[in-house]
Amino acid sequence: MHENHESAVYVISGEAGMWYGEGLRQHMWMRAGDFALIPANVPHLPYNASDTIPCIGLIARTDPSEQESVTLLDIADPGVAQR
């Protein structure tokens, strides 16, 4: 989770999934050409949907020191049982 800034993601190629929201209970798919805005303070866990095809994306954040405001949460990966 990024406490103090937003993230914008544009998928260039491949496919990604992302768990997000409280308890990582919501899920979305992103494919080439898709755009997502992740507001500040929203827990999220993106992943490459393929073990063999790379997912390439462009990510922009509203904080030049974005790694300093990352908060790791003790939430189990909801997709582990599904992969």
Coordinates of C-alpha atoms in Angstrom, one line a residue:
M1 CA 0.0 0.0 0.0
H2 CA 1.2 3.5 -0.8
E3 CA 0.1 5.8 2.0
N4 CA 0.6 9.2 0.5
H5 CA 0.4 8.9 -3.3
E6 CA -1.6 7.6 -6.2
S7 CA -0.3 5.2 -8.8
A8 CA -1.3 5.0 -12.5
V9 CA -0.7 1.9 -14.5
Y10 CA -0.9 1.4 -18.3
V11 CA -0.4 -2.1 -19.6
I12 CA 1.7 -2.2 -22.8
S13 CA 1.6 -5.9 -23.4
G14 CA 0.7 -9.1 -21.7
E15 CA -1.9 -9.6 -19.0
A16 CA -1.9 -8.8 -15.3
G17 CA -4.3 -9.4 -12.4
M18 CA -4.5 -7.4 -9.3
W19 CA -6.1 -8.0 -5.9
Y20 CA -7.1 -4.8 -4.2
G21 CA -9.2 -3.2 -1.5
E22 CA -9.8 -4.0 2.1
G23 CA -8.4 -7.5 2.8
L24 CA -7.5 -7.8 -0.9
R25 CA -11.1 -9.1 -1.6
Q26 CA -11.6 -7.5 -5.0
H27 CA -9.9 -8.5 -8.2
M28 CA -9.4 -7.1 -11.7
W29 CA -7.8 -8.1 -14.9
M30 CA -5.7 -5.8 -17.0
R31 CA -4.7 -6.4 -20.7
A32 CA -2.7 -4.4 -23.2
G33 CA -4.3 -1.0 -23.6
D34 CA -5.9 -1.0 -20.1
F35 CA -5.3 1.8 -17.6
A36 CA -5.9 1.8 -13.9
L37 CA -5.6 4.4 -11.2
I38 CA -4.8 3.2 -7.7
P39 CA -5.7 5.8 -5.1
A40 CA -3.5 6.5 -2.1
N41 CA -4.1 4.1 0.9
V42 CA -5.6 1.3 -1.2
P43 CA -4.0 -2.1 -0.5
H44 CA -3.1 -3.8 -3.8
L45 CA -1.2 -6.8 -5.0
P46 CA -0.6 -7.0 -8.7
Y47 CA 0.8 -10.0 -10.5
N48 CA 1.7 -11.3 -14.0
A49 CA -1.1 -13.6 -15.1
S50 CA 1.3 -15.8 -17.1
D51 CA 4.3 -17.9 -16.1
T52 CA 5.8 -17.6 -19.6
I53 CA 4.6 -14.4 -21.2
P54 CA 6.0 -11.1 -19.7
C55 CA 3.6 -8.4 -18.7
I56 CA 5.0 -5.0 -19.6
G57 CA 3.5 -1.8 -18.2
L58 CA 4.2 1.8 -17.5
I59 CA 3.7 3.0 -13.9
A60 CA 3.6 6.6 -12.8
R61 CA 3.3 7.7 -9.2
T62 CA 2.6 11.1 -7.6
D63 CA 5.6 10.9 -5.2
P64 CA 9.2 11.0 -6.4
S65 CA 10.1 9.1 -3.2
E66 CA 7.5 6.5 -3.6
Q67 CA 9.4 3.6 -2.0
E68 CA 9.6 5.5 1.3
S69 CA 5.8 5.6 1.7
V70 CA 5.2 1.9 1.0
T71 CA 3.5 0.1 3.8
L72 CA 3.6 -3.7 3.8
L73 CA 0.5 -5.3 5.1
D74 CA 0.1 -8.7 6.8
I75 CA -2.5 -10.0 4.4
A76 CA -2.3 -13.5 2.8
D77 CA -2.1 -13.6 -1.0
P78 CA -5.7 -14.5 -2.0
G79 CA -4.6 -15.9 -5.3
V80 CA -2.2 -18.5 -4.0
A81 CA -4.9 -21.2 -3.8
Q82 CA -6.0 -20.3 -7.3
R83 CA -2.6 -20.5 -9.1

